[in-house]
Amino acid sequence: MKTILKYIIASAVATASLSGCIKETFPTNGATADQVAESTTALDAMVNAIPGALTLYAQNYSQAWDFGYPAINVSLTCMTGDMVVLGNTGYDWFANWMCNLYLSEDYVTGYQFWYNYYSWIKSCNDVISTLSAVPEESLNSDQRSYLGIALAFRAQFYLDLVRLFEPKECNGSQVHDYTIPDNIKDLACVIVTENTSEEQAKSNPRATVTEVYDQVIFPDLERAERMLADYARTSKKMPDLSVVYGIAARAYLERGSAGVDGASQKAADYARKAITAGSYSPLTQTQWEDPTTGFNSSTSNSSWMWCTVQTSETVHNLYSFIAHMSTEEDWTNYGKSVCRGINSNLYAEIADFRKHSWLDPGLFDYYDYKSCRPDYQTFFANTLKPLTSIKFRPGQGNYTTYTVGNAVDHPLMRVEEMYLIEAEALGAQNLSEGVNALNSFMQSYRQPSYSFSASSLKELQEEIGLQARIEFWGEGIAFWYKKRLALGIHLANSNCPDDSYRFEVDGRAPWWNLQIPRTEWQSNSALVGMNNPDPSNTVDNVIE
């Protein structure tokens, strides 16, 4: 299969525009909003549909990269430059995001984010709208938890959208023909809530970054905090109070970086509240390297705060996270043949057990790697390439049966992120406090000999960004650090074997500022002439 077959022009298979998704906010089979709000069964189904939609496959484009939120996290990792394809690029369905190909407004690969997120927001709006029929003071405990869950999800979705679509400056010397017009600076996404009518959606302008935070994200989190105060979840697929604190920590860290007064202190406070609210603890080396439950099970550790969940009944053999990100499975070429690995420049920076997530060139002379495969010694030596990832294990260690091996949990938030947010946020107010917090985390949970000092906040941020890139490789989290802190892409003189994948960018890469799909602005007149610049051909490949 050649890569070009994976790029389909959007106009041929365009998803319905956002304005076409603003329909009735409760079922139309004769039940009123009041009746649905009073039905625990109906509300339960609506709320469970939100996390359920995050792992649906082939919902938009019937492409092998279309499997919901886990696929988005693969795409985000691909855009960082921290992942390399060491094997057969012909089976790499995520080449677009690694090579900056077909990510413009005209191609469905550029649409992955916009339509997924607004579809998920629609599900949140349905729940919120239905429960608006009941005064807040009259909500029962079930209704309060349902409302809080929907608000928390919506806050996270909008946080992702504002970070993805805000056009941040790309000033690296390698960037050419990329200028952000004055009329779109500080703009983010469009705001669609339970109160947005279909007519309003047809002329709905991009909100400013501040408007998205102040009109949606923070109000949603404040209400979710009230609604979930007494909620005890039965599955980590649902956000609870600790997750609300975690989302708030993420959001206030962004605002602190943007210079908003008091935001850094709030980021530190919420990160600490998230750490303590759920009795969480970072992954141990044993949990990290477990060949059966490593990075596939939310119940095998006390680190994961929030995740997606898939069952054997809902998985596809090819359209799934494990099929693309695990190299030990046997049912596809997308894993072991593509051989996704780590940028050797990043690998060289790791000095603790996390380095065992990638096969060292010395292989078993370097470390006694573990695997769910009985033939792992010959398999690792003969099939996989040096620095190939073995971080994400097949479900239950089953590498032969896709209905079991692909049925995994996927992390959306881990407590380790909260420790890093706290350290950076403290450092933004008092550098030595931030440095001490980072040293404490690293020495306690990752590298006992770790010792870091910094003479500026920038040095601390870059070190925290480095640790985030190591800690969350493949989980999508590192992208937010890369874009916020302008950490660049550094694939020159690395183990990246294919010239078309190799870039060197000081600062931000243009494709980190996503474009709004053409089909969207064609249906929303307020978006005409308000798109981010096309990132195509703005950085030349490094030829080695």
PDB file of C-alpha atoms in Angstrom, residues 38-300:
ATOM      1  CA  GLU A  38     -36.336  12.746  34.937  1.00  0.00           C
ATOM      2  CA  SER A  39     -35.395   9.416  33.322  1.00  0.00           C
ATOM      3  CA  THR A  40     -32.244   7.972  34.874  1.00  0.00           C
ATOM      4  CA  THR A  41     -32.098   5.337  32.139  1.00  0.00           C
ATOM      5  CA  ALA A  42     -32.263   7.895  29.323  1.00  0.00           C
ATOM      6  CA  LEU A  43     -29.732  10.201  30.942  1.00  0.00           C
ATOM      7  CA  ASP A  44     -27.393   7.337  31.721  1.00  0.00           C
ATOM      8  CA  ALA A  45     -27.416   6.322  28.061  1.00  0.00           C
ATOM      9  CA  MET A  46     -26.763   9.890  26.909  1.00  0.00           C
ATOM     10  CA  VAL A  47     -23.870  10.367  29.321  1.00  0.00           C
ATOM     11  CA  ASN A  48     -22.280   6.999  28.575  1.00  0.00           C
ATOM     12  CA  ALA A  49     -22.413   7.848  24.885  1.00  0.00           C
ATOM     13  CA  ILE A  50     -19.836  10.608  25.449  1.00  0.00           C
ATOM     14  CA  PRO A  51     -16.861   8.408  26.457  1.00  0.00           C
ATOM     15  CA  GLY A  52     -18.195   5.685  24.177  1.00  0.00           C
ATOM     16  CA  ALA A  53     -17.830   7.963  21.154  1.00  0.00           C
ATOM     17  CA  LEU A  54     -14.156   8.606  21.938  1.00  0.00           C
ATOM     18  CA  THR A  55     -13.169   5.121  20.770  1.00  0.00           C
ATOM     19  CA  LEU A  56     -15.527   4.626  17.819  1.00  0.00           C
ATOM     20  CA  TYR A  57     -13.718   3.762  14.598  1.00  0.00           C
ATOM     21  CA  ALA A  58     -14.452   4.838  11.015  1.00  0.00           C
ATOM     22  CA  GLN A  59     -16.991   7.396  12.203  1.00  0.00           C
ATOM     23  CA  ASN A  60     -15.893  10.132   9.841  1.00  0.00           C
ATOM     24  CA  TYR A  61     -13.702   8.884   7.017  1.00  0.00           C
ATOM     25  CA  SER A  62     -13.315   5.094   7.118  1.00  0.00           C
ATOM     26  CA  GLN A  63      -9.565   5.455   7.201  1.00  0.00           C
ATOM     27  CA  ALA A  64      -7.215   3.401   9.367  1.00  0.00           C
ATOM     28  CA  TRP A  65      -6.247   6.560  11.291  1.00  0.00           C
ATOM     29  CA  ASP A  66      -9.880   7.217  12.228  1.00  0.00           C
ATOM     30  CA  PHE A  67     -10.363   5.669  15.661  1.00  0.00           C
ATOM     31  CA  GLY A  68     -11.257   8.554  17.914  1.00  0.00           C
ATOM     32  CA  TYR A  69      -9.324  10.158  20.740  1.00  0.00           C
ATOM     33  CA  PRO A  70      -6.510   7.562  20.831  1.00  0.00           C
ATOM     34  CA  ALA A  71      -5.903   8.280  17.130  1.00  0.00           C
ATOM     35  CA  ILE A  72      -5.720  11.998  17.852  1.00  0.00           C
ATOM     36  CA  ASN A  73      -3.051  11.300  20.465  1.00  0.00           C
ATOM     37  CA  VAL A  74      -1.051   9.319  17.894  1.00  0.00           C
ATOM     38  CA  SER A  75      -1.342  12.235  15.457  1.00  0.00           C
ATOM     39  CA  LEU A  76      -0.246  14.714  18.114  1.00  0.00           C
ATOM     40  CA  THR A  77       2.799  12.598  18.931  1.00  0.00           C
ATOM     41  CA  CYS A  78       3.646  12.312  15.243  1.00  0.00           C
ATOM     42  CA  MET A  79       3.667  16.107  14.917  1.00  0.00           C
ATOM     43  CA  THR A  80       6.201  16.576  17.719  1.00  0.00           C
ATOM     44  CA  GLY A  81       9.158  15.015  15.908  1.00  0.00           C
ATOM     45  CA  ASP A  82       9.761  12.764  18.915  1.00  0.00           C
ATOM     46  CA  MET A  83       8.482   9.710  17.034  1.00  0.00           C
ATOM     47  CA  VAL A  84      10.234   8.164  14.036  1.00  0.00           C
ATOM     48  CA  VAL A  85       9.220   5.428  11.612  1.00  0.00           C
ATOM     49  CA  LEU A  86      12.072   2.935  11.522  1.00  0.00           C
ATOM     50  CA  GLY A  87      10.492   0.339   9.242  1.00  0.00           C
ATOM     51  CA  ASN A  88       8.096   0.185   6.303  1.00  0.00           C
ATOM     52  CA  THR A  89       6.667   3.670   5.649  1.00  0.00           C
ATOM     53  CA  GLY A  90       4.148   2.239   3.184  1.00  0.00           C
ATOM     54  CA  TYR A  91       2.061   0.985   6.106  1.00  0.00           C
ATOM     55  CA  ASP A  92       2.334   4.237   8.057  1.00  0.00           C
ATOM     56  CA  TRP A  93      -1.195   5.649   8.157  1.00  0.00           C
ATOM     57  CA  PHE A  94      -0.006   8.623  10.197  1.00  0.00           C
ATOM     58  CA  ALA A  95       2.559   9.851   7.674  1.00  0.00           C
ATOM     59  CA  ASN A  96       0.512  13.018   7.060  1.00  0.00           C
ATOM     60  CA  TRP A  97       1.117  14.303  10.575  1.00  0.00           C
ATOM     61  CA  MET A  98       4.774  13.290  10.577  1.00  0.00           C
ATOM     62  CA  CYS A  99       5.566  14.708   7.143  1.00  0.00           C
ATOM     63  CA  ASN A 100       3.292  17.781   7.052  1.00  0.00           C
ATOM     64  CA  LEU A 101       1.412  16.381   4.085  1.00  0.00           C
ATOM     65  CA  TYR A 102      -2.213  17.123   3.226  1.00  0.00           C
ATOM     66  CA  LEU A 103      -2.959  18.917   6.481  1.00  0.00           C
ATOM     67  CA  SER A 104      -4.571  21.923   4.796  1.00  0.00           C
ATOM     68  CA  GLU A 105      -8.246  22.890   4.678  1.00  0.00           C
ATOM     69  CA  ASP A 106      -8.781  20.786   1.535  1.00  0.00           C
ATOM     70  CA  TYR A 107      -8.008  17.288   2.804  1.00  0.00           C
ATOM     71  CA  VAL A 108      -9.712  14.961   5.259  1.00  0.00           C
ATOM     72  CA  THR A 109      -6.472  14.265   7.056  1.00  0.00           C
ATOM     73  CA  GLY A 110      -6.575  17.934   8.058  1.00  0.00           C
ATOM     74  CA  TYR A 111     -10.126  17.490   9.321  1.00  0.00           C
ATOM     75  CA  GLN A 112      -9.458  14.828  11.930  1.00  0.00           C
ATOM     76  CA  PHE A 113      -9.578  17.213  14.871  1.00  0.00           C
ATOM     77  CA  TRP A 114     -12.338  19.689  14.034  1.00  0.00           C
ATOM     78  CA  TYR A 115     -15.152  17.275  13.279  1.00  0.00           C
ATOM     79  CA  ASN A 116     -14.314  14.773  15.986  1.00  0.00           C
ATOM     80  CA  TYR A 117     -14.223  17.390  18.712  1.00  0.00           C
ATOM     81  CA  TYR A 118     -17.412  19.169  17.662  1.00  0.00           C
ATOM     82  CA  SER A 119     -19.227  15.866  17.386  1.00  0.00           C
ATOM     83  CA  TRP A 120     -18.202  15.066  20.961  1.00  0.00           C
ATOM     84  CA  ILE A 121     -19.176  18.568  22.095  1.00  0.00           C
ATOM     85  CA  LYS A 122     -22.607  18.014  20.557  1.00  0.00           C
ATOM     86  CA  SER A 123     -23.093  14.978  22.818  1.00  0.00           C
ATOM     87  CA  CYS A 124     -22.106  17.070  25.843  1.00  0.00           C
ATOM     88  CA  ASN A 125     -24.457  19.857  24.803  1.00  0.00           C
ATOM     89  CA  ASP A 126     -27.324  17.386  24.534  1.00  0.00           C
ATOM     90  CA  VAL A 127     -26.877  16.312  28.151  1.00  0.00           C
ATOM     91  CA  ILE A 128     -26.384  19.862  29.427  1.00  0.00           C
ATOM     92  CA  SER A 129     -29.420  21.134  27.518  1.00  0.00           C
ATOM     93  CA  THR A 130     -31.641  18.329  28.739  1.00  0.00           C
ATOM     94  CA  LEU A 131     -30.701  18.926  32.353  1.00  0.00           C
ATOM     95  CA  SER A 132     -31.207  22.670  32.011  1.00  0.00           C
ATOM     96  CA  ALA A 133     -34.915  21.857  32.269  1.00  0.00           C
ATOM     97  CA  VAL A 134     -34.297  21.277  35.989  1.00  0.00           C
ATOM     98  CA  PRO A 135     -33.206  24.169  38.259  1.00  0.00           C
ATOM     99  CA  GLU A 136     -29.722  23.471  39.623  1.00  0.00           C
ATOM    100  CA  GLU A 137     -30.890  23.517  43.225  1.00  0.00           C
ATOM    101  CA  SER A 138     -33.496  20.840  42.373  1.00  0.00           C
ATOM    102  CA  LEU A 139     -31.114  18.382  40.712  1.00  0.00           C
ATOM    103  CA  ASN A 140     -30.894  14.997  42.386  1.00  0.00           C
ATOM    104  CA  SER A 141     -27.555  13.235  42.915  1.00  0.00           C
ATOM    105  CA  ASP A 142     -27.704  11.331  39.617  1.00  0.00           C
ATOM    106  CA  GLN A 143     -28.601  14.442  37.663  1.00  0.00           C
ATOM    107  CA  ARG A 144     -25.808  16.403  39.308  1.00  0.00           C
ATOM    108  CA  SER A 145     -23.226  13.762  38.409  1.00  0.00           C
ATOM    109  CA  TYR A 146     -24.503  13.508  34.814  1.00  0.00           C
ATOM    110  CA  LEU A 147     -24.316  17.269  34.399  1.00  0.00           C
ATOM    111  CA  GLY A 148     -20.861  17.451  35.964  1.00  0.00           C
ATOM    112  CA  ILE A 149     -19.522  14.708  33.703  1.00  0.00           C
ATOM    113  CA  ALA A 150     -20.801  16.445  30.560  1.00  0.00           C
ATOM    114  CA  LEU A 151     -19.376  19.786  31.676  1.00  0.00           C
ATOM    115  CA  ALA A 152     -15.970  18.281  32.442  1.00  0.00           C
ATOM    116  CA  PHE A 153     -15.780  16.559  29.076  1.00  0.00           C
ATOM    117  CA  ARG A 154     -16.831  19.745  27.282  1.00  0.00           C
ATOM    118  CA  ALA A 155     -14.221  21.794  29.123  1.00  0.00           C
ATOM    119  CA  GLN A 156     -11.462  19.381  28.060  1.00  0.00           C
ATOM    120  CA  PHE A 157     -12.671  19.325  24.454  1.00  0.00           C
ATOM    121  CA  TYR A 158     -12.639  23.122  24.249  1.00  0.00           C
ATOM    122  CA  LEU A 159      -9.258  23.257  25.956  1.00  0.00           C
ATOM    123  CA  ASP A 160      -7.890  20.988  23.232  1.00  0.00           C
ATOM    124  CA  LEU A 161      -9.536  23.037  20.489  1.00  0.00           C
ATOM    125  CA  VAL A 162      -8.270  26.405  21.698  1.00  0.00           C
ATOM    126  CA  ARG A 163      -4.730  25.033  21.964  1.00  0.00           C
ATOM    127  CA  LEU A 164      -4.887  23.414  18.531  1.00  0.00           C
ATOM    128  CA  PHE A 165      -6.359  26.308  16.565  1.00  0.00           C
ATOM    129  CA  GLU A 166      -4.815  29.337  18.272  1.00  0.00           C
ATOM    130  CA  PRO A 167      -2.275  30.603  15.710  1.00  0.00           C
ATOM    131  CA  LYS A 168       0.994  31.026  17.567  1.00  0.00           C
ATOM    132  CA  GLU A 169       4.026  32.606  15.932  1.00  0.00           C
ATOM    133  CA  CYS A 170       6.472  30.312  14.094  1.00  0.00           C
ATOM    134  CA  ASN A 171       9.694  32.280  13.941  1.00  0.00           C
ATOM    135  CA  GLY A 172      12.311  29.595  13.314  1.00  0.00           C
ATOM    136  CA  SER A 173      14.867  30.353  10.635  1.00  0.00           C
ATOM    137  CA  GLN A 174      13.795  27.204   8.775  1.00  0.00           C
ATOM    138  CA  VAL A 175      10.205  28.477   8.354  1.00  0.00           C
ATOM    139  CA  HIS A 176       9.342  30.315   5.141  1.00  0.00           C
ATOM    140  CA  ASP A 177       6.185  31.654   3.497  1.00  0.00           C
ATOM    141  CA  TYR A 178       4.246  31.503   6.756  1.00  0.00           C
ATOM    142  CA  THR A 179       2.844  34.700   8.223  1.00  0.00           C
ATOM    143  CA  ILE A 180      -0.086  34.958  10.610  1.00  0.00           C
ATOM    144  CA  PRO A 181      -2.408  37.775   9.429  1.00  0.00           C
ATOM    145  CA  ASP A 182      -3.292  40.436  11.988  1.00  0.00           C
ATOM    146  CA  ASN A 183      -7.024  39.744  11.655  1.00  0.00           C
ATOM    147  CA  ILE A 184      -6.732  36.223  13.114  1.00  0.00           C
ATOM    148  CA  LYS A 185      -4.173  36.784  15.846  1.00  0.00           C
ATOM    149  CA  ASP A 186      -5.468  35.654  19.241  1.00  0.00           C
ATOM    150  CA  LEU A 187      -8.404  33.810  17.656  1.00  0.00           C
ATOM    151  CA  ALA A 188      -9.184  30.185  18.504  1.00  0.00           C
ATOM    152  CA  CYS A 189     -12.177  28.015  17.618  1.00  0.00           C
ATOM    153  CA  VAL A 190     -15.905  28.721  17.381  1.00  0.00           C
ATOM    154  CA  ILE A 191     -18.052  28.378  20.488  1.00  0.00           C
ATOM    155  CA  VAL A 192     -21.049  26.051  20.200  1.00  0.00           C
ATOM    156  CA  THR A 193     -23.022  25.459  23.378  1.00  0.00           C
ATOM    157  CA  GLU A 194     -26.422  24.051  24.258  1.00  0.00           C
ATOM    158  CA  ASN A 195     -27.841  27.509  23.516  1.00  0.00           C
ATOM    159  CA  THR A 196     -26.444  27.845  19.978  1.00  0.00           C
ATOM    160  CA  SER A 197     -29.182  27.593  17.361  1.00  0.00           C
ATOM    161  CA  GLU A 198     -28.708  26.199  13.878  1.00  0.00           C
ATOM    162  CA  GLU A 199     -29.241  29.668  12.446  1.00  0.00           C
ATOM    163  CA  GLN A 200     -26.541  31.141  14.716  1.00  0.00           C
ATOM    164  CA  ALA A 201     -24.142  28.384  13.716  1.00  0.00           C
ATOM    165  CA  LYS A 202     -24.355  29.483  10.081  1.00  0.00           C
ATOM    166  CA  SER A 203     -22.613  32.728  11.017  1.00  0.00           C
ATOM    167  CA  ASN A 204     -20.575  31.883  14.088  1.00  0.00           C
ATOM    168  CA  PRO A 205     -17.183  33.649  14.207  1.00  0.00           C
ATOM    169  CA  ARG A 206     -14.004  32.365  15.770  1.00  0.00           C
ATOM    170  CA  ALA A 207     -13.902  33.352  19.411  1.00  0.00           C
ATOM    171  CA  THR A 208     -10.796  34.852  20.910  1.00  0.00           C
ATOM    172  CA  VAL A 209      -8.617  32.670  23.105  1.00  0.00           C
ATOM    173  CA  THR A 210      -9.730  34.629  26.171  1.00  0.00           C
ATOM    174  CA  GLU A 211     -13.404  34.229  25.265  1.00  0.00           C
ATOM    175  CA  VAL A 212     -13.111  30.441  25.010  1.00  0.00           C
ATOM    176  CA  TYR A 213     -11.470  30.238  28.426  1.00  0.00           C
ATOM    177  CA  ASP A 214     -13.730  32.756  30.149  1.00  0.00           C
ATOM    178  CA  GLN A 215     -17.041  31.865  28.504  1.00  0.00           C
ATOM    179  CA  VAL A 216     -16.760  28.063  28.326  1.00  0.00           C
ATOM    180  CA  ILE A 217     -13.745  26.333  29.869  1.00  0.00           C
ATOM    181  CA  PHE A 218     -13.575  27.969  33.293  1.00  0.00           C
ATOM    182  CA  PRO A 219     -17.360  28.303  33.815  1.00  0.00           C
ATOM    183  CA  ASP A 220     -17.798  24.639  32.842  1.00  0.00           C
ATOM    184  CA  LEU A 221     -15.076  23.578  35.272  1.00  0.00           C
ATOM    185  CA  GLU A 222     -16.533  25.658  38.088  1.00  0.00           C
ATOM    186  CA  ARG A 223     -19.972  24.080  37.610  1.00  0.00           C
ATOM    187  CA  ALA A 224     -18.466  20.598  37.188  1.00  0.00           C
ATOM    188  CA  GLU A 225     -16.599  21.036  40.475  1.00  0.00           C
ATOM    189  CA  ARG A 226     -19.888  21.720  42.256  1.00  0.00           C
ATOM    190  CA  MET A 227     -21.762  18.934  40.524  1.00  0.00           C
ATOM    191  CA  LEU A 228     -19.127  16.249  41.113  1.00  0.00           C
ATOM    192  CA  ALA A 229     -18.285  17.116  44.709  1.00  0.00           C
ATOM    193  CA  ASP A 230     -19.940  13.923  46.007  1.00  0.00           C
ATOM    194  CA  TYR A 231     -19.651  11.736  42.891  1.00  0.00           C
ATOM    195  CA  ALA A 232     -17.899   8.360  43.182  1.00  0.00           C
ATOM    196  CA  ARG A 233     -17.220   6.837  39.791  1.00  0.00           C
ATOM    197  CA  THR A 234     -17.059   3.144  38.965  1.00  0.00           C
ATOM    198  CA  SER A 235     -14.821   3.541  35.905  1.00  0.00           C
ATOM    199  CA  LYS A 236     -12.008   5.909  35.009  1.00  0.00           C
ATOM    200  CA  LYS A 237     -13.652   6.504  31.625  1.00  0.00           C
ATOM    201  CA  MET A 238     -15.732   9.091  33.511  1.00  0.00           C
ATOM    202  CA  PRO A 239     -14.190  12.283  34.913  1.00  0.00           C
ATOM    203  CA  ASP A 240     -14.554  12.801  38.656  1.00  0.00           C
ATOM    204  CA  LEU A 241     -13.582  15.707  40.887  1.00  0.00           C
ATOM    205  CA  SER A 242      -9.870  14.900  40.656  1.00  0.00           C
ATOM    206  CA  VAL A 243     -10.075  15.038  36.854  1.00  0.00           C
ATOM    207  CA  VAL A 244     -11.874  18.382  36.999  1.00  0.00           C
ATOM    208  CA  TYR A 245      -8.957  19.647  39.089  1.00  0.00           C
ATOM    209  CA  GLY A 246      -6.554  18.187  36.530  1.00  0.00           C
ATOM    210  CA  ILE A 247      -8.264  19.918  33.592  1.00  0.00           C
ATOM    211  CA  ALA A 248      -8.228  23.169  35.552  1.00  0.00           C
ATOM    212  CA  ALA A 249      -4.496  22.739  36.208  1.00  0.00           C
ATOM    213  CA  ARG A 250      -3.901  22.265  32.488  1.00  0.00           C
ATOM    214  CA  ALA A 251      -5.988  25.299  31.577  1.00  0.00           C
ATOM    215  CA  TYR A 252      -4.473  27.640  34.168  1.00  0.00           C
ATOM    216  CA  LEU A 253      -0.960  26.569  33.155  1.00  0.00           C
ATOM    217  CA  GLU A 254      -1.767  27.728  29.619  1.00  0.00           C
ATOM    218  CA  ARG A 255      -3.130  31.032  30.889  1.00  0.00           C
ATOM    219  CA  GLY A 256      -0.133  31.490  33.139  1.00  0.00           C
ATOM    220  CA  SER A 257       2.169  31.040  30.151  1.00  0.00           C
ATOM    221  CA  ALA A 258       0.110  33.705  28.377  1.00  0.00           C
ATOM    222  CA  GLY A 259       0.795  36.149  31.207  1.00  0.00           C
ATOM    223  CA  VAL A 260      -2.623  36.121  32.902  1.00  0.00           C
ATOM    224  CA  ASP A 261      -2.267  37.371  36.466  1.00  0.00           C
ATOM    225  CA  GLY A 262      -2.767  34.743  39.153  1.00  0.00           C
ATOM    226  CA  ALA A 263      -3.094  31.868  36.695  1.00  0.00           C
ATOM    227  CA  SER A 264       0.183  30.180  37.618  1.00  0.00           C
ATOM    228  CA  GLN A 265      -0.772  30.070  41.285  1.00  0.00           C
ATOM    229  CA  LYS A 266      -4.119  28.513  40.369  1.00  0.00           C
ATOM    230  CA  ALA A 267      -2.366  25.973  38.142  1.00  0.00           C
ATOM    231  CA  ALA A 268      -0.164  24.914  41.044  1.00  0.00           C
ATOM    232  CA  ASP A 269      -3.101  24.795  43.446  1.00  0.00           C
ATOM    233  CA  TYR A 270      -5.276  22.700  41.144  1.00  0.00           C
ATOM    234  CA  ALA A 271      -2.441  20.342  40.283  1.00  0.00           C
ATOM    235  CA  ARG A 272      -1.877  19.664  43.981  1.00  0.00           C
ATOM    236  CA  LYS A 273      -5.616  19.178  44.555  1.00  0.00           C
ATOM    237  CA  ALA A 274      -5.691  16.685  41.668  1.00  0.00           C
ATOM    238  CA  ILE A 275      -2.779  14.742  43.153  1.00  0.00           C
ATOM    239  CA  THR A 276      -4.388  14.423  46.563  1.00  0.00           C
ATOM    240  CA  ALA A 277      -8.054  14.083  45.582  1.00  0.00           C
ATOM    241  CA  GLY A 278      -7.724  10.588  44.198  1.00  0.00           C
ATOM    242  CA  SER A 279      -4.922   9.072  46.278  1.00  0.00           C
ATOM    243  CA  TYR A 280      -2.836   8.747  43.138  1.00  0.00           C
ATOM    244  CA  SER A 281       0.809   7.726  42.859  1.00  0.00           C
ATOM    245  CA  PRO A 282       3.144   7.686  39.839  1.00  0.00           C
ATOM    246  CA  LEU A 283       3.806   4.490  37.945  1.00  0.00           C
ATOM    247  CA  THR A 284       6.513   2.269  39.356  1.00  0.00           C
ATOM    248  CA  GLN A 285       9.133   0.635  37.144  1.00  0.00           C
ATOM    249  CA  THR A 286       7.375  -2.709  37.535  1.00  0.00           C
ATOM    250  CA  GLN A 287       4.039  -1.256  36.435  1.00  0.00           C
ATOM    251  CA  TRP A 288       5.642   0.690  33.582  1.00  0.00           C
ATOM    252  CA  GLU A 289       7.361  -2.390  32.140  1.00  0.00           C
ATOM    253  CA  ASP A 290       4.671  -5.005  32.819  1.00  0.00           C
ATOM    254  CA  PRO A 291       4.417  -7.129  29.636  1.00  0.00           C
ATOM    255  CA  THR A 292       0.723  -7.836  30.244  1.00  0.00           C
ATOM    256  CA  THR A 293      -0.701  -4.589  31.617  1.00  0.00           C
ATOM    257  CA  GLY A 294       1.891  -1.989  30.585  1.00  0.00           C
ATOM    258  CA  PHE A 295       0.062   1.135  29.370  1.00  0.00           C
ATOM    259  CA  ASN A 296      -3.130  -0.725  28.562  1.00  0.00           C
ATOM    260  CA  SER A 297      -4.977  -1.043  31.880  1.00  0.00           C
ATOM    261  CA  SER A 298      -6.340   1.669  34.142  1.00  0.00           C
ATOM    262  CA  THR A 299      -6.966  -0.787  36.983  1.00  0.00           C
ATOM    263  CA  SER A 300      -3.395  -2.090  37.242  1.00  0.00           C
TER     264      SER A 300
END
